[in-house]
Coordinates of C-alpha atoms in Angstrom, one line a residue:
M856 CA 27.3 -26.9 28.2
E857 CA 24.4 -24.6 27.3
F858 CA 22.3 -25.4 24.2
T859 CA 19.9 -22.9 22.6
E860 CA 19.1 -24.4 19.2
G861 CA 18.1 -27.8 17.9
V862 CA 19.5 -29.7 15.0
R863 CA 18.0 -31.9 12.3
F864 CA 17.5 -35.5 13.4
D865 CA 19.1 -36.8 10.1
S866 CA 22.3 -35.1 11.2
L867 CA 22.6 -37.2 14.4
H868 CA 23.5 -40.4 12.6
L869 CA 20.4 -42.3 13.8
S870 CA 19.2 -45.6 12.4
P871 CA 16.6 -45.6 9.6
E872 CA 14.1 -47.2 11.9
I873 CA 14.4 -44.4 14.4
I874 CA 14.3 -41.7 11.7
R875 CA 11.1 -43.3 10.4
A876 CA 9.5 -43.3 13.8
I877 CA 10.4 -39.6 14.3
E878 CA 9.0 -38.7 10.8
K879 CA 5.8 -40.5 11.7
R880 CA 5.4 -37.8 14.4
N881 CA 6.0 -35.1 11.8
I882 CA 9.2 -34.0 13.5
E883 CA 12.3 -32.9 11.6
V884 CA 14.3 -30.7 14.0
S885 CA 15.2 -31.6 17.6
T886 CA 14.8 -29.5 20.6
P887 CA 17.9 -28.0 22.3
V888 CA 17.9 -30.6 25.1
Q889 CA 17.7 -33.4 22.5
A890 CA 20.5 -31.9 20.5
G891 CA 22.7 -31.8 23.6
C892 CA 21.8 -35.2 25.1
I893 CA 21.6 -37.6 22.2
P894 CA 25.2 -37.6 21.1
P895 CA 26.8 -38.2 24.5
M896 CA 24.3 -40.8 25.4
M897 CA 24.9 -42.6 22.1
D898 CA 28.6 -42.7 23.2
W899 CA 27.7 -44.2 26.5
Q900 CA 28.5 -41.1 28.5
D901 CA 26.8 -40.0 31.7
V902 CA 24.5 -37.0 31.3
I903 CA 22.9 -34.6 33.7
A904 CA 20.4 -32.4 31.9
K905 CA 18.5 -29.4 33.2
A906 CA 15.8 -28.2 30.9
P907 CA 12.3 -26.6 31.2
T908 CA 9.2 -28.6 31.3
G909 CA 7.9 -29.5 27.9
T910 CA 11.2 -29.4 26.0
G911 CA 11.3 -33.0 24.9
K912 CA 13.4 -34.7 27.5
T913 CA 11.8 -38.1 26.9
F914 CA 13.1 -38.3 23.3
A915 CA 16.5 -37.0 24.6
Y916 CA 17.1 -40.2 26.4
G917 CA 14.6 -42.5 24.7
I918 CA 16.3 -42.3 21.3
P919 CA 19.7 -43.5 22.5
I920 CA 18.1 -46.2 24.7
V921 CA 16.2 -47.7 21.7
E922 CA 19.2 -47.4 19.5
H923 CA 21.3 -49.3 22.0
V924 CA 18.9 -52.2 22.6
D925 CA 19.9 -55.5 21.1
P926 CA 16.6 -57.3 20.1
E927 CA 18.4 -60.7 20.3
D928 CA 19.3 -60.2 24.0
E929 CA 16.3 -60.9 26.3
S930 CA 17.8 -59.4 29.4
V931 CA 17.0 -56.0 30.8
Q932 CA 19.2 -53.5 29.0
A933 CA 17.7 -50.1 30.2
V934 CA 15.8 -48.9 33.3
I935 CA 13.9 -45.6 33.4
L936 CA 12.7 -44.5 36.8
A937 CA 9.8 -42.0 37.1
P938 CA 8.3 -40.4 40.3
T939 CA 4.6 -41.0 39.4
R940 CA 2.7 -43.8 37.7
E941 CA 1.2 -41.2 35.2
L942 CA 4.6 -40.1 34.1
A943 CA 5.8 -43.8 33.8
I944 CA 2.8 -44.6 31.5
Q945 CA 3.5 -41.5 29.4
I946 CA 7.2 -42.4 29.0
T947 CA 6.3 -46.0 28.1
D948 CA 4.0 -44.8 25.3
E949 CA 6.8 -42.5 23.9
I950 CA 9.4 -45.4 24.0
R951 CA 7.0 -47.8 22.2
D952 CA 6.4 -45.1 19.5
L953 CA 10.2 -44.8 19.0
A954 CA 10.6 -48.6 18.8
A955 CA 7.6 -49.1 16.5
F956 CA 9.9 -50.0 13.5
K957 CA 12.4 -52.1 15.5
P958 CA 11.0 -55.6 15.9
G959 CA 12.0 -57.4 19.0
V960 CA 12.3 -54.4 21.2
R961 CA 9.9 -54.8 24.1
T962 CA 9.0 -52.4 26.9
V963 CA 7.2 -52.9 30.2
C964 CA 5.7 -50.3 32.6
L965 CA 5.8 -51.1 36.4
Y966 CA 3.9 -49.0 38.8
G967 CA 1.8 -49.3 42.0
G968 CA -2.0 -49.4 42.1
A969 CA -2.2 -51.9 39.2
P970 CA -2.5 -55.7 39.5
I971 CA 1.0 -57.0 40.0
G972 CA 0.1 -60.4 38.5
R973 CA -0.5 -58.8 35.1
Q974 CA 2.9 -57.0 35.3
I975 CA 4.6 -60.4 36.2
D976 CA 3.0 -61.9 33.1
T977 CA 4.5 -59.1 31.0
L978 CA 7.9 -59.5 32.6
K979 CA 7.8 -63.2 31.5
K980 CA 8.0 -61.9 27.9
H981 CA 11.5 -60.7 28.6
P982 CA 11.3 -56.9 27.9
Q983 CA 14.6 -55.1 27.4
I984 CA 13.4 -51.7 28.6
V985 CA 11.8 -51.3 32.0
V986 CA 10.0 -48.1 32.9
A987 CA 9.0 -48.0 36.6
T988 CA 8.3 -46.1 39.7
P989 CA 11.0 -46.8 42.4
G990 CA 8.6 -48.4 44.9
R991 CA 7.0 -50.9 42.5
L992 CA 10.4 -51.9 40.9
S993 CA 11.7 -52.6 44.4
D994 CA 8.6 -54.8 45.0
H995 CA 9.3 -56.8 41.9
M996 CA 13.0 -57.2 42.8
K997 CA 12.1 -58.6 46.2
R998 CA 9.7 -61.1 44.5
R999 CA 12.6 -62.0 42.1
T1000 CA 10.3 -61.3 39.1
V1001 CA 12.8 -59.0 37.4
R1002 CA 16.5 -58.7 37.3
V1003 CA 18.0 -55.2 36.6
D1004 CA 21.6 -56.0 37.3
T1005 CA 22.2 -56.4 33.6
A1006 CA 21.0 -52.9 32.7
Q1007 CA 23.5 -50.9 30.7
T1008 CA 21.6 -47.5 30.8
V1009 CA 19.7 -46.0 33.7
V1010 CA 17.7 -42.8 33.6
L1011 CA 16.1 -40.8 36.4
D1012 CA 13.4 -38.7 34.8
E1013 CA 12.1 -35.7 36.9
A1014 CA 15.0 -36.6 39.3
D1015 CA 14.4 -33.6 41.6
R1016 CA 10.7 -34.5 42.1
M1017 CA 11.5 -38.2 42.7
L1018 CA 14.1 -37.4 45.4
D1019 CA 11.8 -34.7 47.0
M1020 CA 9.0 -37.4 47.3
G1021 CA 11.3 -39.5 49.6
F1022 CA 12.5 -42.0 47.0
I1023 CA 16.2 -41.3 47.6
H1024 CA 16.8 -44.5 49.5
D1025 CA 15.0 -46.6 47.0
V1026 CA 16.9 -44.9 44.2
T1027 CA 20.3 -45.3 45.7
R1028 CA 19.5 -49.0 46.5
L1029 CA 18.5 -49.6 42.9
L1030 CA 21.5 -47.8 41.5
D1031 CA 23.7 -50.0 43.7
K1032 CA 22.1 -53.1 42.3
M1033 CA 22.7 -51.9 38.7
N1034 CA 26.5 -51.7 39.0
K1035 CA 27.1 -52.9 35.5
R1036 CA 25.6 -49.9 33.9
K1037 CA 27.6 -48.0 31.2
N1038 CA 25.9 -44.6 31.6
L1039 CA 23.5 -42.8 33.9
G1040 CA 21.2 -40.0 32.9
L1041 CA 19.7 -37.5 35.3
F1042 CA 16.9 -35.3 33.7
S1043 CA 15.1 -32.6 35.5
A1044 CA 13.6 -29.1 35.2
T1045 CA 15.7 -28.1 38.3
I1046 CA 18.9 -29.4 39.8
S1047 CA 18.5 -29.7 43.5
R1048 CA 21.1 -30.5 46.1
E1049 CA 19.9 -34.1 46.3
V1050 CA 20.3 -34.5 42.5
M1051 CA 23.8 -33.1 42.7
D1052 CA 24.6 -35.7 45.5
I1053 CA 23.4 -38.5 43.2
A1054 CA 25.5 -37.2 40.4
W1055 CA 28.6 -36.9 42.5
V1056 CA 28.4 -40.4 43.8
Y1057 CA 27.1 -42.3 40.7
Q1058 CA 28.3 -40.4 37.7
R1059 CA 31.8 -39.9 36.2
D1060 CA 32.7 -37.1 33.8
A1061 CA 29.1 -36.5 33.1
A1062 CA 28.1 -34.2 30.2
E1063 CA 26.2 -31.3 31.7
I1064 CA 23.4 -30.1 29.4
T1065 CA 21.6 -26.8 30.2
V1066 CA 18.7 -25.3 28.3
R1067 CA 17.6 -21.9 29.6
E1068 CA 14.2 -20.5 29.4
D1069 CA 14.9 -18.0 26.6
E1070 CA 12.3 -16.5 24.3
Q1071 CA 12.4 -19.5 22.0
N1072 CA 11.9 -22.4 24.4
K1073 CA 10.4 -20.5 27.4
P1074 CA 6.7 -21.4 27.7
D1075 CA 4.5 -18.5 26.7
I1076 CA 2.3 -18.4 29.8
K1077 CA 0.4 -15.4 31.0
Q1078 CA 0.1 -15.7 34.8
F1079 CA -2.7 -14.1 36.8
R1080 CA -3.7 -14.0 40.4
M1081 CA -7.4 -13.5 41.5
D1082 CA -8.9 -12.8 44.9
V1083 CA -11.7 -15.3 45.2
P1084 CA -13.6 -16.4 48.3
H1085 CA -13.3 -20.1 49.3
D1086 CA -16.8 -20.8 48.0
G1087 CA -16.4 -18.8 44.8
K1088 CA -13.7 -20.7 43.0
A1089 CA -16.1 -22.8 40.9
D1090 CA -18.1 -19.7 39.9
A1091 CA -14.8 -18.0 38.8
I1092 CA -13.9 -20.9 36.7
E1093 CA -17.3 -21.0 35.1
K1094 CA -17.3 -17.3 34.3
I1095 CA -13.8 -17.5 32.7
L1096 CA -14.7 -20.6 30.7
N1097 CA -17.9 -19.1 29.5
E1098 CA -16.2 -15.9 28.3
T1099 CA -13.1 -17.4 26.7
G1100 CA -14.5 -20.6 25.3
F1101 CA -11.4 -22.5 26.4
D1102 CA -12.0 -26.2 25.6
R1103 CA -9.2 -28.0 27.6
C1104 CA -8.5 -26.9 31.1
M1105 CA -6.7 -28.2 34.2
A1106 CA -7.4 -27.3 37.8
F1107 CA -5.1 -28.2 40.6
C1108 CA -5.9 -28.5 44.3
N1109 CA -3.7 -29.2 47.4
T1110 CA -6.0 -31.9 48.9
K1111 CA -8.2 -34.8 47.9
G1112 CA -11.2 -33.1 49.5
S1113 CA -10.8 -29.9 47.6
T1114 CA -10.4 -31.9 44.3
E1115 CA -13.7 -33.7 44.9
R1116 CA -15.4 -30.5 46.0
I1117 CA -14.4 -28.4 43.0
T1118 CA -15.3 -31.2 40.6
K1119 CA -18.8 -31.6 42.1
F1120 CA -19.4 -27.8 42.0
L1121 CA -18.3 -27.6 38.3
Q1122 CA -20.5 -30.6 37.4
M1123 CA -23.5 -28.9 39.2
R1124 CA -22.9 -25.9 36.8
G1125 CA -23.1 -28.1 33.8
I1126 CA -19.4 -28.2 33.1
D1127 CA -17.9 -31.5 32.0
A1128 CA -15.3 -32.1 34.8
E1129 CA -13.7 -35.1 36.3
C1130 CA -10.9 -35.5 38.9
I1131 CA -8.1 -37.9 40.0
H1132 CA -6.3 -38.2 43.3
G1133 CA -4.5 -40.8 45.3
D1134 CA -7.7 -42.5 46.6
I1135 CA -9.2 -43.1 43.1
P1136 CA -8.4 -46.6 41.7
Q1137 CA -5.7 -46.7 39.1
R1138 CA -8.0 -48.0 36.3
K1139 CA -10.3 -45.0 36.8
R1140 CA -7.4 -42.6 36.9
E1141 CA -6.1 -43.9 33.6
Q1142 CA -9.6 -43.7 32.0
V1143 CA -10.0 -40.1 33.1
M1144 CA -6.5 -39.1 31.8
E1145 CA -7.1 -40.9 28.5
K1146 CA -10.4 -39.1 28.1
F1147 CA -8.7 -35.8 28.7
R1148 CA -6.0 -36.6 26.2
R1149 CA -8.6 -37.4 23.5
G1150 CA -10.2 -34.0 24.1
E1151 CA -13.4 -35.5 25.5
L1152 CA -13.1 -33.8 28.9
R1153 CA -13.2 -30.1 29.3
V1154 CA -11.9 -29.7 32.9
F1155 CA -9.4 -32.1 34.5
V1156 CA -9.1 -31.6 38.2
S1157 CA -6.2 -33.1 40.1
T1158 CA -3.9 -33.0 43.0
D1159 CA -0.2 -32.6 42.3
V1160 CA 0.1 -36.3 41.6
A1161 CA -0.5 -35.5 37.9
A1162 CA 1.3 -32.2 37.6
R1163 CA 4.2 -34.0 36.0
G1164 CA 2.4 -37.0 34.6
I1165 CA 0.3 -35.8 31.8
D1166 CA 1.6 -34.6 28.5
V1167 CA -1.0 -32.7 26.5
D1168 CA 0.2 -30.0 24.2
D1169 CA -2.9 -28.0 23.9
V1170 CA -4.1 -27.3 27.4
D1171 CA -5.6 -23.8 27.2
I1172 CA -5.6 -22.7 30.8
V1173 CA -4.5 -23.9 34.2
F1174 CA -6.3 -23.0 37.4
N1175 CA -4.6 -23.2 40.8
C1176 CA -7.6 -23.5 43.1
D1177 CA -5.1 -23.6 46.0
V1178 CA -1.6 -22.1 46.0
P1179 CA 0.9 -25.0 46.1
D1180 CA 3.1 -25.4 49.1
E1181 CA 6.3 -25.6 47.0
N1182 CA 7.5 -23.2 44.4
Q1183 CA 8.5 -26.0 42.1
D1184 CA 5.0 -27.4 42.3
Y1185 CA 3.7 -24.1 41.0
V1186 CA 6.2 -24.2 38.1
H1187 CA 5.2 -27.7 37.1
R1188 CA 1.5 -27.1 37.5
I1189 CA 1.4 -24.1 35.1
G1190 CA 3.9 -25.9 32.8
R1191 CA 0.9 -28.0 31.6
T1192 CA -0.1 -25.1 29.4
G1193 CA 1.9 -23.0 27.0
R1194 CA 3.5 -26.1 25.5
A1195 CA 4.6 -26.8 21.9
R1196 CA 5.1 -23.1 21.4
R1197 CA 1.4 -22.4 22.1
Q1198 CA 0.2 -19.6 24.3
G1199 CA -1.1 -20.5 27.7
V1200 CA -2.9 -18.9 30.6
A1201 CA -2.5 -19.7 34.4
V1202 CA -4.8 -18.3 37.0
T1203 CA -4.2 -18.7 40.8
F1204 CA -7.0 -18.1 43.2
I1205 CA -6.2 -16.3 46.4
S1206 CA -8.6 -16.9 49.3
D1207 CA -6.8 -15.8 52.4
Y1208 CA -3.7 -14.0 53.7
P1209 CA -1.4 -17.1 53.8
A1210 CA -2.2 -17.8 50.2
K1211 CA -1.3 -14.2 49.3
M1212 CA 2.0 -14.6 51.1
R1213 CA 2.7 -17.8 49.2
I1214 CA 2.0 -16.4 45.8
D1215 CA 4.1 -13.3 46.6
D1216 CA 7.0 -15.6 47.5
I1217 CA 6.6 -17.6 44.3
A1218 CA 6.6 -14.5 42.2
Q1219 CA 9.7 -13.2 43.9
N1220 CA 11.7 -16.4 43.7
S1221 CA 10.7 -17.4 40.2
L1222 CA 11.2 -13.8 38.9
V1223 CA 8.0 -13.8 37.0
Q1224 CA 5.2 -11.3 36.8
I1225 CA 1.9 -12.6 38.2
R1226 CA -0.6 -9.9 37.3
T1227 CA -3.8 -9.2 39.3
C1228 CA -7.1 -10.1 37.8
V1229 CA -10.3 -8.9 39.6
I1230 CA -13.9 -9.8 38.9
L1231 CA -16.4 -7.0 39.5
R1232 CA -19.9 -8.3 39.5
K1233 CA -22.7 -6.7 37.6
H1234 CA -24.6 -5.1 40.5
I1235 CA -21.7 -2.6 40.9
F1236 CA -22.6 -1.0 37.6
Q1237 CA -26.4 -1.6 37.3
R1238 CA -27.4 1.7 38.8
F1239 CA -25.1 3.6 36.4
V1240 CA -25.6 1.7 33.1
F1241 CA -29.3 0.9 33.2
C1242 CA -29.5 -0.3 29.6
F1243 CA -26.8 -2.9 29.8
N1244 CA -26.4 -6.2 31.6
L1245 CA -22.8 -6.2 32.5
S1246 CA -22.0 -9.8 33.4
H1247 CA -18.5 -9.0 34.7
C1248 CA -15.3 -7.2 33.8
F1249 CA -11.7 -8.0 34.3
I1250 CA -9.1 -5.5 35.5
E1251 CA -5.5 -6.3 34.7
N1252 CA -2.8 -4.4 36.5
G1253 CA -0.2 -2.7 34.3
A1254 CA -2.1 -3.0 31.1
D1255 CA -1.9 -0.2 28.5
F1256 CA -5.2 1.6 28.1
R1257 CA -4.0 3.1 24.8
S1258 CA -3.8 -0.3 23.1
V1259 CA -7.6 -0.8 23.8
S1260 CA -8.3 2.7 22.6
R1261 CA -6.5 2.1 19.4
S1262 CA -8.2 -1.2 18.9
C1263 CA -11.6 0.6 19.3
N1264 CA -10.6 3.4 17.0
G1265 CA -10.3 5.7 20.1
R1266 CA -13.9 5.2 21.3
P1267 CA -15.6 2.5 23.3
S1268 CA -18.7 2.7 21.1
C1269 CA -17.2 -0.1 19.1
F1270 CA -19.2 -2.3 21.4
L1271 CA -22.5 -0.7 20.3
R1272 CA -24.7 -1.6 17.4
N1273 CA -27.0 1.3 17.9
E1274 CA -25.1 4.6 17.7
E1275 CA -28.1 6.5 19.0
N1276 CA -27.6 5.5 22.6
I1277 CA -25.5 8.5 23.4
L1278 CA -25.9 8.3 27.2
A1279 CA -24.6 4.7 27.3
Q1280 CA -21.6 5.7 25.2
I1281 CA -20.8 8.6 27.6
L1282 CA -21.1 6.4 30.6
V1283 CA -18.9 3.6 29.2
T1284 CA -16.3 6.3 28.1
I1285 CA -16.2 7.6 31.7
F1286 CA -15.5 4.1 33.0
F1287 CA -12.7 3.6 30.5
K1288 CA -11.1 7.0 31.2
T1289 CA -11.4 6.5 35.0
F1290 CA -9.6 3.2 35.1
A1291 CA -7.1 4.5 32.5
L1292 CA -6.0 7.1 35.0
C1293 CA -5.3 4.3 37.5
N1294 CA -3.1 2.6 34.9
K1295 CA -5.6 -0.2 34.8
L1296 CA -7.5 -1.8 32.0
V1297 CA -11.2 -2.7 32.1
I1298 CA -12.6 -5.3 29.7
F1299 CA -16.4 -5.1 29.7
S1300 CA -18.4 -8.2 28.8
F1301 CA -21.9 -7.4 27.7
K1302 CA -24.9 -9.5 27.3
C1303 CA -27.0 -8.4 24.2
T1304 CA -30.1 -6.4 25.0
G1305 CA -30.8 -5.4 21.4
N1306 CA -28.1 -2.8 20.8
I1307 CA -24.9 -4.6 21.6
A1308 CA -22.8 -6.2 18.8
K1309 CA -22.8 -9.8 20.0
E1310 CA -19.9 -10.8 17.9
N1311 CA -17.7 -8.3 19.7
Q1312 CA -18.7 -9.0 23.2
S1313 CA -15.6 -11.2 24.2
N1314 CA -13.0 -10.5 21.5
D1315 CA -11.2 -7.7 23.4
Y1316 CA -11.5 -9.6 26.6
L1317 CA -9.9 -12.7 25.1
S1318 CA -7.1 -10.7 23.5
I1319 CA -6.1 -9.2 26.8
F1320 CA -6.6 -12.2 29.0
S1321 CA -4.6 -14.5 26.8
G1322 CA -1.9 -11.9 26.4
R1323 CA -2.2 -11.3 22.6
D1324 CA -0.8 -8.0 21.4
M1325 CA -3.7 -5.7 20.5
S1326 CA -1.4 -3.0 19.0
P1327 CA -2.0 -2.2 15.3

């Protein structure tokens, strides 16, 4: 069944404790996926839900789980499996927030890369909800430090990603152990063949919940591609950040080496950047992610390990320093921005022909428009416009020149403080008219030399780059 609208939480017959926890988050109306999943899961029905990233899937299964937990029963009553440790930590935080006003409900998070002894100590406190990655949960079961055969609810979050990562045998082995479960929930942004196989074997009469990316819940992300040499990616990030003033950014690379290299280059340019990847200790990774969540880190660089593991609603822009190998990795990378109905920007750097072929394939298969963005450096224009220092300009394919013309009252001289510089106005007008004939838009970024209105030097650039409508 397809859901397009949410409902008020107070109409879902939830307990006062859960309503209080939700109101603490200043939320009154559910998302469509929550409206579709909460009622059947409350009735112990199997659920398979397909919903875009950032639509509130954690609350969709977290609320029924917390409602069903019996605080007097110290056995494991619910198991939530996640593909990455970052996502497992995030889910645990959300579940604990939901159970804040239900004393006796305990949650544990089990994942690799952390001291197993500390996790064993937590398990001795008899948590009813276990959030875990498949590998670490299997380790604990082999050590006999946890029993999951009493679990009544099992949830696979980001199920497609989990199975793609090779956890299918671990997942099926765990599901076979939890044969007393009353319901199984599969939650994912896409439903792959492997997910359907799991549903066919382990679910019965499942409620199928689908939330499409319509105009209300589709992330508002303006997507761009930019031809950049291999050694020019850090420069491109620096220029974009300097012009837009974006405060919270994520950059994704395909390899650990690229992640370290981009981070070092950004730090050399005075940009506050840190990175995580598989070789970095778990404690350090958690520190970097928490620093980014608090807004104390401007650029967060990562491999795909964190593409689905960090939940920050106000990421301004995502940079793909390398084109991902899989189309779904691209979707989940850029899904870190444009969340909570905010507008986001994603820029993918193209450095060679294979990368160009990959981004063309992504655009074709995902049916999205990835517009071209080109940096023209200042030396191209210095011999023509001698009185300006043009730091760079952006050209966006398919943009409407008339919208800029209207915003400037029909004349590019809106950039000028001194109206007497007639030659400069004529030259700038020629540049605008020339690119207008090519159905392209040029956004000039000036550095003040005494006759440029400094307060206007990036407003039009930001309006176009972030996709805001400049029409009157």
